[in-house]
PDB file of C-alpha atoms and ligand atoms in Angstrom:
ATOM      1  CA  MET A   1      18.297  -4.484  13.023  1.00 95.00           C
ATOM      2  CA  ILE A   2      14.779  -2.971  12.178  1.00 98.00           C
ATOM      3  CA  THR A   3      12.341  -6.236  11.035  1.00 97.00           C
ATOM      4  CA  LEU A   4      10.089  -5.771   8.607  1.00 98.00           C
ATOM      5  CA  HIS A   5       7.198  -8.643   9.507  1.00 96.00           C
ATOM      6  CA  GLY A   6       4.587  -9.717   6.636  1.00 96.00           C
ATOM      7  CA  PHE A   7       4.629 -11.526   3.583  1.00 96.00           C
ATOM      8  CA  ALA A   8       5.240  -9.973  -0.254  1.00 97.00           C
ATOM      9  CA  TYR A   9       1.720 -10.813  -1.086  1.00 96.00           C
ATOM     10  CA  SER A  10       0.435  -8.065   1.129  1.00 96.00           C
ATOM     11  CA  ASN A  11       0.085  -4.169  -1.495  1.00 97.00           C
ATOM     12  CA  TYR A  12       0.686  -2.572   2.121  1.00 97.00           C
ATOM     13  CA  TYR A  13       3.718  -4.533   3.287  1.00 98.00           C
ATOM     14  CA  ASN A  14       5.370  -3.607   0.133  1.00 98.00           C
ATOM     15  CA  ILE A  15       4.742   0.333   1.072  1.00 98.00           C
ATOM     16  CA  PRO A  16       7.457   0.412   4.340  1.00 98.00           C
ATOM     17  CA  LYS A  17       9.249  -2.038   2.280  1.00 98.00           C
ATOM     18  CA  HIS A  18       9.756   0.336   0.035  1.00 98.00           C
ATOM     19  CA  VAL A  19      10.593   3.034   2.727  1.00 98.00           C
ATOM     20  CA  LEU A  20      13.455   1.223   3.723  1.00 98.00           C
ATOM     21  CA  LEU A  21      15.085   0.127   0.735  1.00 98.00           C
ATOM     22  CA  TYR A  22      14.348   3.447  -0.516  1.00 98.00           C
ATOM     23  CA  LYS A  23      15.944   5.091   2.342  1.00 98.00           C
ATOM     24  CA  GLY A  24      18.898   2.274   2.349  1.00 98.00           C
ATOM     25  CA  ILE A  25      17.462   1.149   5.589  1.00 98.00           C
ATOM     26  CA  PRO A  26      19.138  -1.994   7.357  1.00 98.00           C
ATOM     27  CA  PHE A  27      16.520  -4.259   8.125  1.00 98.00           C
ATOM     28  CA  THR A  28      15.618  -8.122   7.807  1.00 98.00           C
ATOM     29  CA  GLU A  29      12.261  -9.883   6.791  1.00 97.00           C
ATOM     30  CA  ASP A  30      10.837 -12.562   8.923  1.00 95.00           C
ATOM     31  CA  LEU A  31       7.956 -14.084   6.384  1.00 94.00           C
ATOM     32  CA  VAL A  32       4.738 -14.209   8.653  1.00 93.00           C
ATOM     33  CA  TYR A  33       0.687 -14.484   7.589  1.00 91.00           C
ATOM     34  CA  GLY A  34      -1.272 -11.895  10.285  1.00 72.00           C
ATOM     35  CA  SER A  35      -3.047 -15.199  11.414  1.00 74.00           C
ATOM     36  CA  GLY A  36       0.377 -16.975  12.918  1.00 76.00           C
ATOM     37  CA  GLU A  37      -0.188 -17.781  16.678  1.00 83.00           C
ATOM     38  CA  GLY A  38       2.077 -15.093  18.393  1.00 88.00           C
ATOM     39  CA  TYR A  39       1.170 -12.162  16.114  1.00 90.00           C
ATOM     40  CA  GLU A  40      -0.882 -10.441  17.978  1.00 92.00           C
ATOM     41  CA  ARG A  41       2.563  -9.489  20.266  1.00 92.00           C
ATOM     42  CA  LEU A  42       3.356  -7.518  17.060  1.00 94.00           C
ATOM     43  CA  ASN A  43       0.129  -6.225  16.354  1.00 95.00           C
ATOM     44  CA  PRO A  44      -3.133  -6.670  18.157  1.00 94.00           C
ATOM     45  CA  ALA A  45      -5.134  -5.975  15.078  1.00 94.00           C
ATOM     46  CA  ARG A  46      -3.422  -9.672  13.268  1.00 94.00           C
ATOM     47  CA  LYS A  47      -2.360  -7.122  10.354  1.00 95.00           C
ATOM     48  CA  VAL A  48      -0.170  -6.874   8.145  1.00 95.00           C
ATOM     49  CA  PRO A  49       2.417  -5.209   8.260  1.00 97.00           C
ATOM     50  CA  SER A  50       4.316  -4.796  11.799  1.00 97.00           C
ATOM     51  CA  MET A  51       8.111  -3.611  12.307  1.00 97.00           C
ATOM     52  CA  THR A  52       9.574  -4.123  15.143  1.00 97.00           C
ATOM     53  CA  THR A  53      12.573  -1.697  16.060  1.00 98.00           C
ATOM     54  CA  SER A  54      15.654  -2.182  16.676  1.00 96.00           C
ATOM     55  CA  ASP A  55      15.436  -1.500  20.394  1.00 96.00           C
ATOM     56  CA  GLY A  56      13.085  -4.106  20.371  1.00 96.00           C
ATOM     57  CA  GLN A  57       9.725  -1.581  20.133  1.00 97.00           C
ATOM     58  CA  HIS A  58       6.815  -2.927  17.512  1.00 97.00           C
ATOM     59  CA  ILE A  59       4.315  -0.785  15.888  1.00 97.00           C
ATOM     60  CA  ALA A  60       1.855  -1.306  12.631  1.00 97.00           C
ATOM     61  CA  GLU A  61      -0.353   0.465  10.495  1.00 97.00           C
ATOM     62  CA  SER A  62       1.445   1.115   6.727  1.00 97.00           C
ATOM     63  CA  SER A  63       1.202   5.019   7.008  1.00 97.00           C
ATOM     64  CA  VAL A  64       2.510   5.545  10.337  1.00 97.00           C
ATOM     65  CA  LEU A  65       5.251   3.087   9.556  1.00 98.00           C
ATOM     66  CA  CYS A  66       6.013   5.432   6.725  1.00 98.00           C
ATOM     67  CA  GLU A  67       6.297   8.887   8.979  1.00 97.00           C
ATOM     68  CA  TYR A  68       8.337   6.411  11.968  1.00 98.00           C
ATOM     69  CA  LEU A  69      10.947   6.050   9.097  1.00 98.00           C
ATOM     70  CA  GLU A  70      11.055   9.257   8.220  1.00 98.00           C
ATOM     71  CA  ASP A  71      11.469  10.566  11.919  1.00 98.00           C
ATOM     72  CA  MET A  72      13.785   8.196  12.076  1.00 97.00           C
ATOM     73  CA  PHE A  73      15.633   8.453   8.601  1.00 98.00           C
ATOM     74  CA  PRO A  74      14.629  11.713   7.073  1.00 98.00           C
ATOM     75  CA  GLU A  75      17.459  11.847   4.949  1.00 97.00           C
ATOM     76  CA  PRO A  76      16.312  11.246   2.151  1.00 98.00           C
ATOM     77  CA  ALA A  77      13.123  12.952   2.674  1.00 98.00           C
ATOM     78  CA  LEU A  78      10.222  11.614   1.106  1.00 98.00           C
ATOM     79  CA  LEU A  79       7.997  14.617   3.524  1.00 98.00           C
ATOM     80  CA  PRO A  80       8.919  17.378   1.196  1.00 98.00           C
ATOM     81  CA  LYS A  81       9.655  20.601   4.160  1.00 97.00           C
ATOM     82  CA  ASP A  82       6.870  23.151   3.574  1.00 97.00           C
ATOM     83  CA  PRO A  83       3.578  22.305   6.012  1.00 97.00           C
ATOM     84  CA  PHE A  84       1.135  22.397   3.729  1.00 97.00           C
ATOM     85  CA  ALA A  85       2.755  19.875   0.568  1.00 97.00           C
ATOM     86  CA  ARG A  86       3.157  17.943   3.279  1.00 97.00           C
ATOM     87  CA  SER A  87      -0.942  18.064   4.574  1.00 98.00           C
ATOM     88  CA  ARG A  88      -1.072  17.585   0.177  1.00 97.00           C
ATOM     89  CA  VAL A  89       0.540  14.213   0.707  1.00 98.00           C
ATOM     90  CA  ARG A  90      -0.780  12.514   4.134  1.00 98.00           C
ATOM     91  CA  GLN A  91      -4.323  13.848   2.299  1.00 98.00           C
ATOM     92  CA  ILE A  92      -3.212  11.705  -0.861  1.00 98.00           C
ATOM     93  CA  MET A  93      -2.345   8.596   0.788  1.00 98.00           C
ATOM     94  CA  ARG A  94      -5.587   8.991   3.254  1.00 98.00           C
ATOM     95  CA  CYS A  95      -7.875   9.637   0.446  1.00 98.00           C
ATOM     96  CA  ALA A  96      -6.238   6.538  -1.339  1.00 98.00           C
ATOM     97  CA  GLU A  97      -6.271   4.652   1.109  1.00 97.00           C
ATOM     98  CA  LEU A  98     -10.074   5.504   2.310  1.00 98.00           C
ATOM     99  CA  TYR A  99     -11.766   5.890  -1.153  1.00 98.00           C
ATOM    100  CA  LEU A 100     -10.101   3.236  -2.982  1.00 98.00           C
ATOM    101  CA  GLU A 101      -8.157   1.291  -2.028  1.00 97.00           C
ATOM    102  CA  LEU A 102     -10.643  -0.058   0.427  1.00 98.00           C
ATOM    103  CA  PRO A 103     -13.406   0.096  -1.610  1.00 98.00           C
ATOM    104  CA  CYS A 104     -11.753  -2.656  -3.991  1.00 98.00           C
ATOM    105  CA  ARG A 105     -10.692  -4.640  -0.844  1.00 97.00           C
ATOM    106  CA  ARG A 106     -13.780  -5.747  -0.029  1.00 97.00           C
ATOM    107  CA  LEU A 107     -14.249  -7.107  -3.236  1.00 97.00           C
ATOM    108  CA  LEU A 108     -11.454  -9.472  -3.610  1.00 94.00           C
ATOM    109  CA  PRO A 109     -12.767 -12.108  -1.585  1.00 91.00           C
ATOM    110  CA  PHE A 110     -15.255 -12.887  -5.088  1.00 93.00           C
ATOM    111  CA  VAL A 111     -11.875 -12.351  -6.874  1.00 91.00           C
ATOM    112  CA  PHE A 112     -10.643 -14.790  -4.157  1.00 84.00           C
ATOM    113  CA  THR A 113     -13.477 -17.490  -5.082  1.00 86.00           C
ATOM    114  CA  GLN A 114     -14.054 -16.480  -9.106  1.00 87.00           C
ATOM    115  CA  GLN A 115     -18.409 -15.038  -8.474  1.00 92.00           C
ATOM    116  CA  THR A 116     -20.038 -12.788  -8.529  1.00 93.00           C
ATOM    117  CA  PRO A 117     -20.142 -10.127  -5.605  1.00 95.00           C
ATOM    118  CA  PRO A 118     -23.510  -8.649  -5.452  1.00 96.00           C
ATOM    119  CA  GLU A 119     -24.511  -5.599  -7.960  1.00 96.00           C
ATOM    120  CA  SER A 120     -25.554  -3.142  -4.305  1.00 97.00           C
ATOM    121  CA  LEU A 121     -21.770  -4.015  -3.056  1.00 97.00           C
ATOM    122  CA  CYS A 122     -20.610  -2.574  -6.571  1.00 97.00           C
ATOM    123  CA  GLU A 123     -22.980   0.084  -6.267  1.00 97.00           C
ATOM    124  CA  GLU A 124     -21.929   0.889  -2.889  1.00 98.00           C
ATOM    125  CA  VAL A 125     -18.169   0.090  -3.938  1.00 98.00           C
ATOM    126  CA  ASN A 126     -17.503   2.482  -7.341  1.00 98.00           C
ATOM    127  CA  ALA A 127     -19.473   5.609  -5.056  1.00 98.00           C
ATOM    128  CA  MET A 128     -16.197   5.422  -2.784  1.00 98.00           C
ATOM    129  CA  LEU A 129     -14.500   5.296  -6.136  1.00 98.00           C
ATOM    130  CA  ASP A 130     -16.003   8.364  -7.795  1.00 98.00           C
ATOM    131  CA  LYS A 131     -14.988  10.086  -3.974  1.00 98.00           C
ATOM    132  CA  GLY A 132     -10.552   8.655  -4.749  1.00 98.00           C
ATOM    133  CA  ILE A 133     -11.055   9.842  -8.160  1.00 98.00           C
ATOM    134  CA  ALA A 134     -12.250  12.331  -7.752  1.00 98.00           C
ATOM    135  CA  SER A 135     -10.187  13.495  -4.657  1.00 98.00           C
ATOM    136  CA  LEU A 136      -6.804  12.351  -6.745  1.00 98.00           C
ATOM    137  CA  SER A 137      -7.782  14.354  -9.694  1.00 98.00           C
ATOM    138  CA  GLU A 138      -7.580  17.105  -7.873  1.00 98.00           C
ATOM    139  CA  PHE A 139      -4.496  16.801  -6.047  1.00 98.00           C
ATOM    140  CA  CYS A 140      -1.807  14.631  -7.830  1.00 98.00           C
ATOM    141  CA  SER A 141       0.292  16.704 -10.721  1.00 97.00           C
ATOM    142  CA  CYS A 142       1.571  13.395 -11.773  1.00 97.00           C
ATOM    143  CA  ASP A 143       4.037  15.308 -13.438  1.00 96.00           C
ATOM    144  CA  PRO A 144       6.242  13.854 -13.218  1.00 97.00           C
ATOM    145  CA  PHE A 145       5.585  12.812  -9.282  1.00 98.00           C
ATOM    146  CA  LEU A 146       2.333  12.864  -7.512  1.00 98.00           C
ATOM    147  CA  ILE A 147       2.723  15.880  -5.627  1.00 98.00           C
ATOM    148  CA  GLY A 148       4.780  17.206  -8.533  1.00 97.00           C
ATOM    149  CA  SER A 149       9.128  17.701  -8.698  1.00 95.00           C
ATOM    150  CA  GLU A 150       9.399  15.589  -5.652  1.00 97.00           C
ATOM    151  CA  PHE A 151       9.267  12.018  -5.223  1.00 98.00           C
ATOM    152  CA  THR A 152       6.746  11.849  -1.826  1.00 98.00           C
ATOM    153  CA  MET A 153       6.050   8.731   0.298  1.00 98.00           C
ATOM    154  CA  ALA A 154       2.844   9.360  -1.503  1.00 98.00           C
ATOM    155  CA  ASP A 155       4.099   8.080  -4.107  1.00 98.00           C
ATOM    156  CA  ILE A 156       4.906   4.374  -2.666  1.00 98.00           C
ATOM    157  CA  TYR A 157       2.111   4.609  -0.604  1.00 98.00           C
ATOM    158  CA  VAL A 158      -0.202   5.012  -3.996  1.00 98.00           C
ATOM    159  CA  ARG A 159       2.013   2.610  -6.364  1.00 98.00           C
ATOM    160  CA  TYR A 160       0.505  -0.147  -4.087  1.00 98.00           C
ATOM    161  CA  VAL A 161      -2.429   1.042  -3.756  1.00 98.00           C
ATOM    162  CA  LEU A 162      -3.035   0.702  -7.145  1.00 98.00           C
ATOM    163  CA  SER A 163      -2.654  -4.051  -6.594  1.00 96.00           C
ATOM    164  CA  VAL A 164      -5.697  -3.646  -4.968  1.00 97.00           C
ATOM    165  CA  VAL A 165      -7.461  -0.913  -6.919  1.00 97.00           C
ATOM    166  CA  ASP A 166      -6.392  -3.223 -10.061  1.00 96.00           C
ATOM    167  CA  ALA A 167      -8.507  -6.359  -8.924  1.00 95.00           C
ATOM    168  CA  GLY A 168     -11.523  -3.742  -8.122  1.00 96.00           C
ATOM    169  CA  ALA A 169     -10.980  -3.101 -11.216  1.00 96.00           C
ATOM    170  CA  ALA A 170     -11.087  -6.539 -13.265  1.00 94.00           C
ATOM    171  CA  VAL A 171     -14.815  -6.856 -10.890  1.00 94.00           C
ATOM    172  CA  LEU A 172     -16.276  -3.465 -11.711  1.00 95.00           C
ATOM    173  CA  LYS A 173     -14.749  -3.511 -14.903  1.00 94.00           C
ATOM    174  CA  ARG A 174     -14.353  -0.010 -14.290  1.00 96.00           C
ATOM    175  CA  ASP A 175     -10.541   1.185 -16.223  1.00 97.00           C
ATOM    176  CA  ILE A 176      -9.970   3.401 -12.609  1.00 97.00           C
ATOM    177  CA  VAL A 177      -6.438   3.732 -13.366  1.00 98.00           C
ATOM    178  CA  SER A 178      -7.020   5.903 -16.278  1.00 97.00           C
ATOM    179  CA  GLU A 179      -9.610   8.009 -14.671  1.00 98.00           C
ATOM    180  CA  ILE A 180      -7.414  10.260 -12.760  1.00 98.00           C
ATOM    181  CA  ASP A 181      -5.476  12.097 -15.571  1.00 97.00           C
ATOM    182  CA  GLY A 182      -2.192  11.104 -15.661  1.00 97.00           C
ATOM    183  CA  LEU A 183      -1.554   8.112 -13.346  1.00 98.00           C
ATOM    184  CA  LYS A 184      -1.174   5.644 -15.760  1.00 98.00           C
ATOM    185  CA  ASP A 185       1.965   6.939 -16.996  1.00 98.00           C
ATOM    186  CA  TRP A 186       2.790   7.797 -14.022  1.00 98.00           C
ATOM    187  CA  ARG A 187       2.272   4.254 -12.901  1.00 98.00           C
ATOM    188  CA  SER A 188       4.747   2.961 -15.697  1.00 97.00           C
ATOM    189  CA  ARG A 189       7.383   5.107 -14.763  1.00 97.00           C
ATOM    190  CA  LEU A 190       7.809   4.149 -11.267  1.00 98.00           C
ATOM    191  CA  ALA A 191       7.463   1.071 -12.471  1.00 97.00           C
ATOM    192  CA  GLY A 192      10.531   1.232 -13.876  1.00 97.00           C
ATOM    193  CA  ASP A 193      12.359   2.603 -10.762  1.00 97.00           C
ATOM    194  CA  PRO A 194      14.990  -0.493  -8.928  1.00 98.00           C
ATOM    195  CA  ILE A 195      13.282  -0.412  -6.167  1.00 98.00           C
ATOM    196  CA  SER A 196       9.657  -0.849  -7.560  1.00 98.00           C
ATOM    197  CA  LYS A 197      11.305  -3.560  -9.846  1.00 98.00           C
ATOM    198  CA  GLN A 198      12.858  -5.385  -7.216  1.00 98.00           C
ATOM    199  CA  ILE A 199       9.566  -5.674  -4.762  1.00 98.00           C
ATOM    200  CA  ASP A 200       7.339  -6.895  -7.824  1.00 98.00           C
ATOM    201  CA  ALA A 201       9.871 -10.125  -7.356  1.00 98.00           C
ATOM    202  CA  ASP A 202       9.162 -10.609  -4.863  1.00 98.00           C
ATOM    203  CA  VAL A 203       5.436 -10.352  -4.514  1.00 97.00           C
ATOM    204  CA  GLU A 204       5.847 -12.926  -7.105  1.00 97.00           C
ATOM    205  CA  ALA A 205       8.342 -14.865  -6.137  1.00 97.00           C
ATOM    206  CA  ASN A 206       5.939 -14.877  -2.768  1.00 96.00           C
ATOM    207  CA  LYS A 207       2.547 -15.548  -5.359  1.00 94.00           C
ATOM    208  CA  GLU A 208       2.592 -19.477  -4.486  1.00 95.00           C
ATOM    209  CA  ASP A 209       3.106 -19.789  -0.779  1.00 93.00           C
ATOM    210  CA  PHE A 210       0.432 -17.412  -0.370  1.00 91.00           C
ATOM    211  CA  PHE A 211      -2.912 -18.790  -2.945  1.00 89.00           C
ATOM    212  CA  ALA A 212      -1.216 -21.694  -0.670  1.00 91.00           C
ATOM    213  CA  TYR A 213      -1.910 -20.203   2.859  1.00 89.00           C
ATOM    214  CA  ILE A 214      -5.537 -18.882   1.656  1.00 84.00           C
ATOM    215  CA  ALA A 215      -6.000 -22.916   0.452  1.00 84.00           C
ATOM    216  CA  SER A 216      -5.178 -23.787   4.168  1.00 85.00           C
ATOM    217  CA  ARG A 217      -7.607 -21.255   5.434  1.00 77.00           C
ATOM    218  CA  ASN A 218     -10.711 -22.484   3.746  1.00 69.00           C
TER     219      ASN A 218
HETATM  220  N1  GSH B   1      -4.725  -0.526   7.726  1.00 72.04           N
HETATM  221  C1  GSH B   1      -4.039  -1.150   7.874  1.00 72.04           C
HETATM  222  C2  GSH B   1      -3.961  -2.454   6.554  1.00 72.04           C
HETATM  223  C3  GSH B   1      -3.539  -3.547   6.411  1.00 72.04           C
HETATM  224  C4  GSH B   1      -4.029  -4.846   5.787  1.00 72.04           C
HETATM  225  O1  GSH B   1      -4.872  -4.752   5.151  1.00 72.04           O
HETATM  226  N2  GSH B   1      -3.321  -6.306   5.843  1.00 72.04           N
HETATM  227  C5  GSH B   1      -3.593  -7.755   5.313  1.00 72.04           C
HETATM  228  C6  GSH B   1      -2.889  -8.155   4.456  1.00 72.04           C
HETATM  229  S1  GSH B   1      -2.246  -6.818   2.831  1.00 72.04           S
HETATM  230  C7  GSH B   1      -3.864  -7.971   6.269  1.00 72.04           C
HETATM  231  O2  GSH B   1      -3.469  -8.292   7.285  1.00 72.04           O
HETATM  232  N3  GSH B   1      -4.781  -8.867   5.944  1.00 72.04           N
HETATM  233  C8  GSH B   1      -5.518  -9.866   7.740  1.00 72.04           C
HETATM  234  C9  GSH B   1      -6.480  -9.709   7.839  1.00 72.04           C
HETATM  235  O3  GSH B   1      -6.788  -9.062   8.052  1.00 72.04           O
HETATM  236  O4  GSH B   1      -7.122 -10.570   8.940  1.00 72.04           O
HETATM  237  C10 GSH B   1      -2.298  -0.719   7.221  1.00 72.04           C
HETATM  238  O5  GSH B   1      -1.976   0.273   6.956  1.00 72.04           O
HETATM  239  O6  GSH B   1      -1.200  -1.661   7.344  1.00 72.04           O
END
């Protein structure tokens, strides 16, 4: 059986977890924070999530895990059949990570320590966010799903990117989600999905343990 390694408070962990649940693939969860002893055998970069396949091989990087699951379990499909539409899904995922998630992630240490980030950092983050907002505004119809009528792995990916974007938005006092037409409503619709609800409940359940872990590192 597949094992997913990581922790529920990790937005990246929840991406393949949502894919596994959506496709109805049996899996077990192994609660680990990436700094644990021996974790480098699963993922040399020590990032969460990683996955052990049913034949005992280790894979990491959330988008790579999504692609592996799609290759191994093609139904229900999370990529369109048309090659251009597939590339659009991947482009949305890539832009969401590079230009929304990663810049906002730079602000997380300030969120955790409740400190004010330097103005120069906020300017850098805002400039990258402009690229992400321009890209998703161009590529996402949000009607009703990101690329249109078909639910894809981009919907799953962006949903969990937005939890880090929310943290960045609070620091920057910038309503990032509202800057992308239709994204706010798309997000509310997706939040009502039973899988989203299950994952959100698991995030809440892990919160105390995660913050205790963070405190133990400082
Ligand atoms: N590109 C990686 C990023 C994963 C990532 O940054 N995970 C965070 C948890 S949400 C992590 O492991 N942080 C610990 C660290 O950076 O050392 C992916 O897509 O899986």
